[in-house]
Coordinates of C-alpha atoms and ligand atoms in Angstrom, one line a residue:
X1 CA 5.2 23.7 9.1
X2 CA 5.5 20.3 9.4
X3 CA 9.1 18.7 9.6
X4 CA 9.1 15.2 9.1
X5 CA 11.9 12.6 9.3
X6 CA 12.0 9.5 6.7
X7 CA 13.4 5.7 8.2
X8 CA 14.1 3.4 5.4
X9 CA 16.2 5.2 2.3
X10 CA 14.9 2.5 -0.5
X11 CA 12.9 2.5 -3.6
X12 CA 9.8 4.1 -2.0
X13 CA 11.3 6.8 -0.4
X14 CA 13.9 7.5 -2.8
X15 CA 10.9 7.7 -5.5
X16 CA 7.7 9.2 -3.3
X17 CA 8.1 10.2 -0.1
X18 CA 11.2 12.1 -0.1
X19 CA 10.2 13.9 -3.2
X20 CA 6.6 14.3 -2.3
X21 CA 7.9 16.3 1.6
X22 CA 10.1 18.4 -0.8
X23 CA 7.3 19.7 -3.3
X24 CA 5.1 20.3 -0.6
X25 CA 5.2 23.7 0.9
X26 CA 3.8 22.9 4.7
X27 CA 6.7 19.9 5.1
X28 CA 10.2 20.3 5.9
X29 CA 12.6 17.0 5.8
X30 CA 14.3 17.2 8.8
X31 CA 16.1 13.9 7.7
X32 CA 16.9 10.9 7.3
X33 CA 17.6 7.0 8.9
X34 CA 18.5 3.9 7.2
X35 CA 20.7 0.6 8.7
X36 CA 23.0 1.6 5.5
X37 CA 24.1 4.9 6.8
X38 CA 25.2 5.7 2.9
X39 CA 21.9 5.7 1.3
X40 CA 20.9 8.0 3.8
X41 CA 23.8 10.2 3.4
X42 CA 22.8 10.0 -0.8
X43 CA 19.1 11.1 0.4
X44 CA 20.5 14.1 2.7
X45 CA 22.2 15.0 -0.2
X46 CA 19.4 14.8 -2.7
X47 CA 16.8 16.6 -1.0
X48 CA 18.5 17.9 2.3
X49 CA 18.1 17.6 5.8
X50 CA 20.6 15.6 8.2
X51 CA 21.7 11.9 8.6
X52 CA 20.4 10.7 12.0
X53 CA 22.7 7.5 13.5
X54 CA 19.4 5.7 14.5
X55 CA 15.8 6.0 15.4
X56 CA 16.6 7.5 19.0
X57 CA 18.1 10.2 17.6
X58 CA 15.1 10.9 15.9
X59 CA 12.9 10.1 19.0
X60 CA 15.3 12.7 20.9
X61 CA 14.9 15.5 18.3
X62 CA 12.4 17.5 19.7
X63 CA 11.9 19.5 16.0
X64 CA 10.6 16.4 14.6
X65 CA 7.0 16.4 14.2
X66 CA 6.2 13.4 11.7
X67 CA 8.3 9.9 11.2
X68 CA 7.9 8.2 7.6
X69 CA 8.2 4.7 8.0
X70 CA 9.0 3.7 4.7
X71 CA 11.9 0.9 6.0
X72 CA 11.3 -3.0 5.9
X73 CA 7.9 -4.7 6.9
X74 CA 9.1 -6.2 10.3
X75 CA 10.1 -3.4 11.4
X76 CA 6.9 -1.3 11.0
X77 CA 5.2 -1.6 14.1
X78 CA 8.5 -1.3 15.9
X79 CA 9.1 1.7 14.9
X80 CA 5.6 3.1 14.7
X81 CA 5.2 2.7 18.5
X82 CA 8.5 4.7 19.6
X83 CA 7.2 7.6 17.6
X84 CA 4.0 7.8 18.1
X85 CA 5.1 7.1 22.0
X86 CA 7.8 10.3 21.4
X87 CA 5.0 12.4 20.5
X88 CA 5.4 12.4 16.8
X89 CA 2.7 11.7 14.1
X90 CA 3.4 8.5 12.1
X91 CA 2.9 8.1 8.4
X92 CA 3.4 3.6 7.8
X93 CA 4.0 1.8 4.7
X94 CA 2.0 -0.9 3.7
X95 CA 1.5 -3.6 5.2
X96 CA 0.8 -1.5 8.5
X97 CA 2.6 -4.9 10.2
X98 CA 2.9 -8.7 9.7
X99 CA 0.9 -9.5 12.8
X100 CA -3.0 -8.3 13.6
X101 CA -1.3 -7.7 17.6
X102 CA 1.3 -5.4 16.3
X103 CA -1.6 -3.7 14.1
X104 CA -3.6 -3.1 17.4
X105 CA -0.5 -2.1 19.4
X106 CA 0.2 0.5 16.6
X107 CA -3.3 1.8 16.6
X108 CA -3.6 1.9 20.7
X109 CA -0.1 4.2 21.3
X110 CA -1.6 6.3 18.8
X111 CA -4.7 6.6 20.7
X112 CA -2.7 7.1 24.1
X113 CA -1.0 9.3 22.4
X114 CA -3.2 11.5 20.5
X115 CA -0.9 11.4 17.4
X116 CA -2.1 10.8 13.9
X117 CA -1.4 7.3 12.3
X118 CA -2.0 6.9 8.6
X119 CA -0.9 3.9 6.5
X120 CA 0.6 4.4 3.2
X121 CA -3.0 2.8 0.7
X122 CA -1.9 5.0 -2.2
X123 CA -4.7 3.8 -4.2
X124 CA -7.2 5.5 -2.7
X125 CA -5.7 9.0 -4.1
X126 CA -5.9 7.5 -7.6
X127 CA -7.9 10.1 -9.5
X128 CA -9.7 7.5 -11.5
X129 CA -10.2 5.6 -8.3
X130 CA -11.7 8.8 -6.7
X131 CA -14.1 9.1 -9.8
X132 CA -15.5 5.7 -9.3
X133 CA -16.1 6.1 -6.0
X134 CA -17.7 9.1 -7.0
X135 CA -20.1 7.1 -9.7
X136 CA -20.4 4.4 -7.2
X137 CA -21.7 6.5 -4.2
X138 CA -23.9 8.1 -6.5
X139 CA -25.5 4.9 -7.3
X140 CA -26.4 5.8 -11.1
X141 CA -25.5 2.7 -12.1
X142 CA -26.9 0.4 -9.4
X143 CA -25.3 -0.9 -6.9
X144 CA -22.7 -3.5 -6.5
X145 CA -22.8 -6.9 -7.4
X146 CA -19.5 -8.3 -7.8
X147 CA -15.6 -7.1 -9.2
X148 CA -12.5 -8.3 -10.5
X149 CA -8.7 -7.1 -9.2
X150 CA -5.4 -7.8 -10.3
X151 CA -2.0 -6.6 -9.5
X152 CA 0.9 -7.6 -11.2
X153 CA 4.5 -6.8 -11.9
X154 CA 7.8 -8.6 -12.6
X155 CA 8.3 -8.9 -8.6
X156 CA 10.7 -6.7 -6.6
X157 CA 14.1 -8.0 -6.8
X158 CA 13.5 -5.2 -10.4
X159 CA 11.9 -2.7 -8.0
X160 CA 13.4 -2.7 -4.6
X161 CA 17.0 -0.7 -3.6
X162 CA 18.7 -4.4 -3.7
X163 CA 17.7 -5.5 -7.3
X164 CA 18.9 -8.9 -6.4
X165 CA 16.7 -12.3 -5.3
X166 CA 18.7 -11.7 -2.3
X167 CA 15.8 -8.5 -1.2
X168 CA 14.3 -8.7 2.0
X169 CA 11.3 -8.9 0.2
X170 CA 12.1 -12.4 0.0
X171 CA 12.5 -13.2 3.0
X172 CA 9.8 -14.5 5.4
X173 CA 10.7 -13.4 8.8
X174 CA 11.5 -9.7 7.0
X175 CA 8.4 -9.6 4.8
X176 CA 6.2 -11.4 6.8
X177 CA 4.6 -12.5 3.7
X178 CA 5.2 -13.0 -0.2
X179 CA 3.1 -10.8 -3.1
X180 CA -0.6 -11.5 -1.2
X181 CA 0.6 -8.3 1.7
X182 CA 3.2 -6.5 -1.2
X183 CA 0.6 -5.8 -3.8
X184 CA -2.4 -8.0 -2.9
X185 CA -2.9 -5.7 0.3
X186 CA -3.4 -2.4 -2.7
X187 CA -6.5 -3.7 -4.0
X188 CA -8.1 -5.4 -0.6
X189 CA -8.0 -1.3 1.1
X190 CA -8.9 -0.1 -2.5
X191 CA -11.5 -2.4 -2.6
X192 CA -13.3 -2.2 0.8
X193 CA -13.0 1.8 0.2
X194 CA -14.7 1.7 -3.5
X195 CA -17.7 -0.7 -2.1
X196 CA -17.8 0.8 1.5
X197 CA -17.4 -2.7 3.0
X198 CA -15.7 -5.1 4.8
X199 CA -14.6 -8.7 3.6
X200 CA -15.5 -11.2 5.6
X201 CA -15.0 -14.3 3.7
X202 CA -12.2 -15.5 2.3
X203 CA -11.5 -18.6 0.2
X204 CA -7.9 -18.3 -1.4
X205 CA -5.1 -20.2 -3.4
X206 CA -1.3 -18.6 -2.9
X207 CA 1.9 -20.4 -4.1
X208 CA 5.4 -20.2 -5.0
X209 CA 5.3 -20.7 -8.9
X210 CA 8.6 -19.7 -9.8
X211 CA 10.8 -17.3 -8.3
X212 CA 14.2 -19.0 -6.6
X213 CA 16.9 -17.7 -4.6
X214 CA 20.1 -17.5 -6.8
X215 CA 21.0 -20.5 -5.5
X216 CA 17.6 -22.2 -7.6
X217 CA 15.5 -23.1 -4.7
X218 CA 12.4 -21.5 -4.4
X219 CA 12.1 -18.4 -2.5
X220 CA 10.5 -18.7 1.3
X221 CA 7.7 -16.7 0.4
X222 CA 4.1 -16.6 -1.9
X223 CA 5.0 -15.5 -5.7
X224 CA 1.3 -15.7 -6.6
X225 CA -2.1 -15.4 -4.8
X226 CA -5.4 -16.0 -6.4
X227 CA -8.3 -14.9 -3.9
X228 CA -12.3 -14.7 -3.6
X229 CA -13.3 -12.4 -1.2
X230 CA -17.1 -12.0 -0.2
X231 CA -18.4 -8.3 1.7
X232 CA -20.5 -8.6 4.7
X233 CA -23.1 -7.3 1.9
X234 CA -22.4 -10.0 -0.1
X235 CA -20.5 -8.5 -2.5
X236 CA -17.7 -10.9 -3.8
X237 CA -15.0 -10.9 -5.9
X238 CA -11.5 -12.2 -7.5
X239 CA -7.8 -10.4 -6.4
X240 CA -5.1 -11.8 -8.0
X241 CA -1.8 -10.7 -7.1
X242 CA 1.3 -11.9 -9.1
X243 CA 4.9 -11.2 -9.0
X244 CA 5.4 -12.9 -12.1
X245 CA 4.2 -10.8 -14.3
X246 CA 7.4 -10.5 -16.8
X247 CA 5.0 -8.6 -19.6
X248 CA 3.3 -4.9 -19.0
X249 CA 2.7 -4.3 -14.8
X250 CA -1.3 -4.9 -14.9
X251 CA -2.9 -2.7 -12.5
X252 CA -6.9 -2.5 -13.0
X253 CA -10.4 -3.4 -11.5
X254 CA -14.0 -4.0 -13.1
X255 CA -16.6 -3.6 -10.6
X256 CA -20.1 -4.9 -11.6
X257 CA -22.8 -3.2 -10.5
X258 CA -26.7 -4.0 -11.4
X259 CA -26.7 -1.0 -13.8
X260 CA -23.6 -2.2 -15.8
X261 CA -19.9 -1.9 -15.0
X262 CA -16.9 0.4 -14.4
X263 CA -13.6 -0.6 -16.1
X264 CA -10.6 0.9 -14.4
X265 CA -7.1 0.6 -16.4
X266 CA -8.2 -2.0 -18.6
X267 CA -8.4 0.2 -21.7
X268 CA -4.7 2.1 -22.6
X269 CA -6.0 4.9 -24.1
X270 CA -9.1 5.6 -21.0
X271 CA -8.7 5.5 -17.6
X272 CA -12.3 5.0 -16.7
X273 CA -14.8 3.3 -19.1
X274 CA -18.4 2.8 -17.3
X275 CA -20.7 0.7 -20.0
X276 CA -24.3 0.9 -18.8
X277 CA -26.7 -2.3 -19.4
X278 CA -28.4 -0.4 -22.4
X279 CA -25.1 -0.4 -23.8
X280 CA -24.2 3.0 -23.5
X281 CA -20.4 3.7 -23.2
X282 CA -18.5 6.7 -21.0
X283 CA -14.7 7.8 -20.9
X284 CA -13.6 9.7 -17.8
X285 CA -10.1 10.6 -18.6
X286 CA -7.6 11.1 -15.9
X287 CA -3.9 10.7 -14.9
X288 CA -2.8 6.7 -15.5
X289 CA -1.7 4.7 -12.8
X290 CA 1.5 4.7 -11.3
X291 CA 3.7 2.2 -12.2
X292 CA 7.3 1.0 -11.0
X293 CA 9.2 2.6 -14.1
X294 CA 6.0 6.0 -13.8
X295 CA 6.1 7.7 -10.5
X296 CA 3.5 10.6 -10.0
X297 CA 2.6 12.4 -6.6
X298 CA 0.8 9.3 -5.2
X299 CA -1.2 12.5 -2.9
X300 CA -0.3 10.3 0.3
X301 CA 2.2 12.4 1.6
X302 CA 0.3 15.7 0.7
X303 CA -2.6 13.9 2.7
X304 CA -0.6 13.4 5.6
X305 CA 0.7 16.9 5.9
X306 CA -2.8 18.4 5.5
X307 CA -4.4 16.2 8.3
X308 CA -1.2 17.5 10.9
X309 CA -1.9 20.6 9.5
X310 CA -5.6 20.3 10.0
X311 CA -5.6 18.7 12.8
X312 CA -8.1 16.4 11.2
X313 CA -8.4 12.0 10.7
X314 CA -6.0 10.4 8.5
X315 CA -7.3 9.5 5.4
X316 CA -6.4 6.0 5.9
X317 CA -6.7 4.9 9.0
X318 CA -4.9 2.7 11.1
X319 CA -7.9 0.5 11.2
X320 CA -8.2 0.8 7.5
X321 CA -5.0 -0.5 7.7
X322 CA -5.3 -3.4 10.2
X323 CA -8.7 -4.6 8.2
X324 CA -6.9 -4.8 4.8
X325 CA -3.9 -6.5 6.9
X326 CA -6.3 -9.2 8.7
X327 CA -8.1 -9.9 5.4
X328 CA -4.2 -10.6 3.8
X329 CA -3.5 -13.0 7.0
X330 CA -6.9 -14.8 6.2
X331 CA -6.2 -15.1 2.4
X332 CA -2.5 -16.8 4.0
X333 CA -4.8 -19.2 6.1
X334 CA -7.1 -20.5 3.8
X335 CA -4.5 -21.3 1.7
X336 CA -3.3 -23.4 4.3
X337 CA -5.8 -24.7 5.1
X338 CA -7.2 -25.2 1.7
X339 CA -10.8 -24.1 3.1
X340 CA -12.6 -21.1 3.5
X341 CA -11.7 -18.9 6.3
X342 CA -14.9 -16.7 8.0
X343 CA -13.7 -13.4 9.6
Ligands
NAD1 N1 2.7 2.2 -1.2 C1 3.4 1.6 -2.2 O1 2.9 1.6 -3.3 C2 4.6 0.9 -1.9 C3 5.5 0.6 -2.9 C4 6.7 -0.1 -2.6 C5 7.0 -0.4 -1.3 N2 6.1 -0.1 -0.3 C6 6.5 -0.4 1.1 O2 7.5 0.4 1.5 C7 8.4 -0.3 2.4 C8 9.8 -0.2 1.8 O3 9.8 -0.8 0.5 P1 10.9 -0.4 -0.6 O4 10.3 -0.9 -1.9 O5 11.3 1.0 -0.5 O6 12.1 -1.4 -0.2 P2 13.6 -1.2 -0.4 O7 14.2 -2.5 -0.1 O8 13.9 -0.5 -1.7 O9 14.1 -0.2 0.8 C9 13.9 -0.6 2.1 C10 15.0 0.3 2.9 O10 14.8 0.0 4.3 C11 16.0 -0.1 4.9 N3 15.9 -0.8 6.2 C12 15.6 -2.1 6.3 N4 15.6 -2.4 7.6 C13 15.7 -1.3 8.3 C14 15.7 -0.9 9.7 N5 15.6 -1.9 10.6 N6 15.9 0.4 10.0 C15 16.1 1.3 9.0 N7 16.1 1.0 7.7 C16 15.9 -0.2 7.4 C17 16.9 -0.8 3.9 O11 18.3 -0.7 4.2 C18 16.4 -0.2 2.6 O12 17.2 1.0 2.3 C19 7.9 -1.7 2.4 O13 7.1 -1.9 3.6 C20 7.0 -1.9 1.2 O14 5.9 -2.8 1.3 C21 5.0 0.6 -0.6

């Protein structure tokens, strides 16, 4: 049995990972830390477990095995060392960190400490996204040439705990970045996964379009982010990533292979469309994506437990988690830069 403690009581925790320890039968919540000590009294009494005062106490609780970091970006890697350094196994919300030093930090005391560290890259466990991985391993039709990736939603000030433009998602020194690390990081690990490959060139446009603080200046962060990445294989592609979205959350990937192409969550009524060049067209019908307003188990959590259990690798790694983070940081650069960046 594993007995895991949660830090951060917000959207995700409230709507994943606390229900996703609960329903599964080799996790125990041992409890609960947030800096507002009354949404973790609300998750105590939701799904049990005790409210700790801060992260020491949790540190100090030798009947903690696991810490769910689920708690504001900059504070990640902070709190990701302490527990893997107090001997406990960390699971990390995405972005792993804001920095590619506190990503190496992270992964080195869980190396010194022989813990596991797994970063929260829910799209993996997508069973459509399992599927064409499947079909794209298999190589029946071809191989990869190229894909298209977009994730967009209204932005989280109608997602996050604080529905207000005042969320720390906002904020740069909190967030780190804007919507490139909140929903572009999603499809940069589901992409590299799917194609079994690195990016290594980056040419990217990210701006501020049109969010503002209530006070009607623009917020401090990236609303938008439109990005070509290229594979060390020479696969290349387009991620967009928007925040200002206000129609249906858009959540889907073509990936176009020499033998035709796999559409995923472009059609409402199939999950998985693959449409060979002869013109032949299959359905592979599985659970939809998760959305902000249609939680499922994401199969993170339940991944988690099973590789403490196990005693086997994280599903996502920590370097899975430090590559999709550096190729974010690159996407931020070029932008900057207005050039191409070369990892
Ligand atoms: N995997 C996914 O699909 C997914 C989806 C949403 C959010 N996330 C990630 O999860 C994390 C939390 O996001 P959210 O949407 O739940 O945000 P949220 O604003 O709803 O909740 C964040 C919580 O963290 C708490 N917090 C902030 N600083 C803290 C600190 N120093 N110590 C303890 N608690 C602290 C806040 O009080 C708040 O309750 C972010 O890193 C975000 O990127 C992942």
């Amino acid at each position: 049995m594993v007995r895991a403690a949660i830090v951060g009581c917000g959207s995700i925790a409230r709507l994943r990972h606390a229900p996703e320890y609960k329903n599964n039968e080799n996790a125990v919540i041992a409890g609960f830390f947030d800096v507002d000590r009354k949404r973790a009294a609300e998750m105590s009494n939701s799904f049990g477990g005790r409210v700790y005062n801060n992260v020491e106490d949790i540190l100090n609780d030798s009947l903690v095995d696991a810490v769910s970091i689920s708690a504001a970006n900059s504070v990640h890697s902070l709190y990701a060392i302490a527990s893997l350094r107090a001997g406990k196994h960390v699971l990390c919300e995405k972005p792993m960190a804001t920095t590619l030093e506190d990503c190496d930090a992270m992964i080195e005391a869980s190396v010194a400490a022989d813990r596991i560290l797994m970063i929260g890259h829910n799209q993996r466990f997508v069973p459509a996204h399992i599927k064409a991985k499947e079909i794209i391993d298999s190589e029946i039709i071809g191989n990869v040439i190229s894909f298209r990736t977009v994730f967009s939603h209204k932005g989280p000030e109608t997602w996050a705990i604080d529905k207000s433009r005042g969320t720390w998602f906002f904020k740069k020194e909190i967030a780190g970045m804007g919507v490139t690390a909140d929903l572009g990081i999603h499809k940069v690990d589901l992409l590299r996964w799917l194609i079994n490959d690195d990016f290594v060139e980056i040419n990217a446009s990210i701006s501020t379009l049109d969010k503002k603080y209530s006070d009607g200046t623009a917020i401090q962060v990236e609303d938008n982010a439109f990005c070509i990445l290229k594979s060390v294989r020479g696969i290349m592609g387009t991620m967009t990533a928007s925040w200002t979205n206000y129609g249906e959350e858009e959540n889907s990937t073509v990936i176009y292979c020499t033998g035709g192409t796999i559409e995923l969550f472009c059609d409402n009524d199939h999950q998985i469309c693959v449409r060979t060049k002869e013109g032949n067209c299959s359905y592979f019908d599985s659970e939809n994506i998760q959305t902000n307003d249609r939680q499922t188990n994401s199969g993170v959590i339940d991944s988690f437990i099973g590789s403490i259990e196990k005693g086997t690798k994280p599903e996502v790694s920590g370097y899975d988690g430090r590559e999709s983070v550096r190729v974010i940081l690159a996407c931020c650069e070029s932008a900057a830069r207005r050039s191409v960046v070369r990892l």
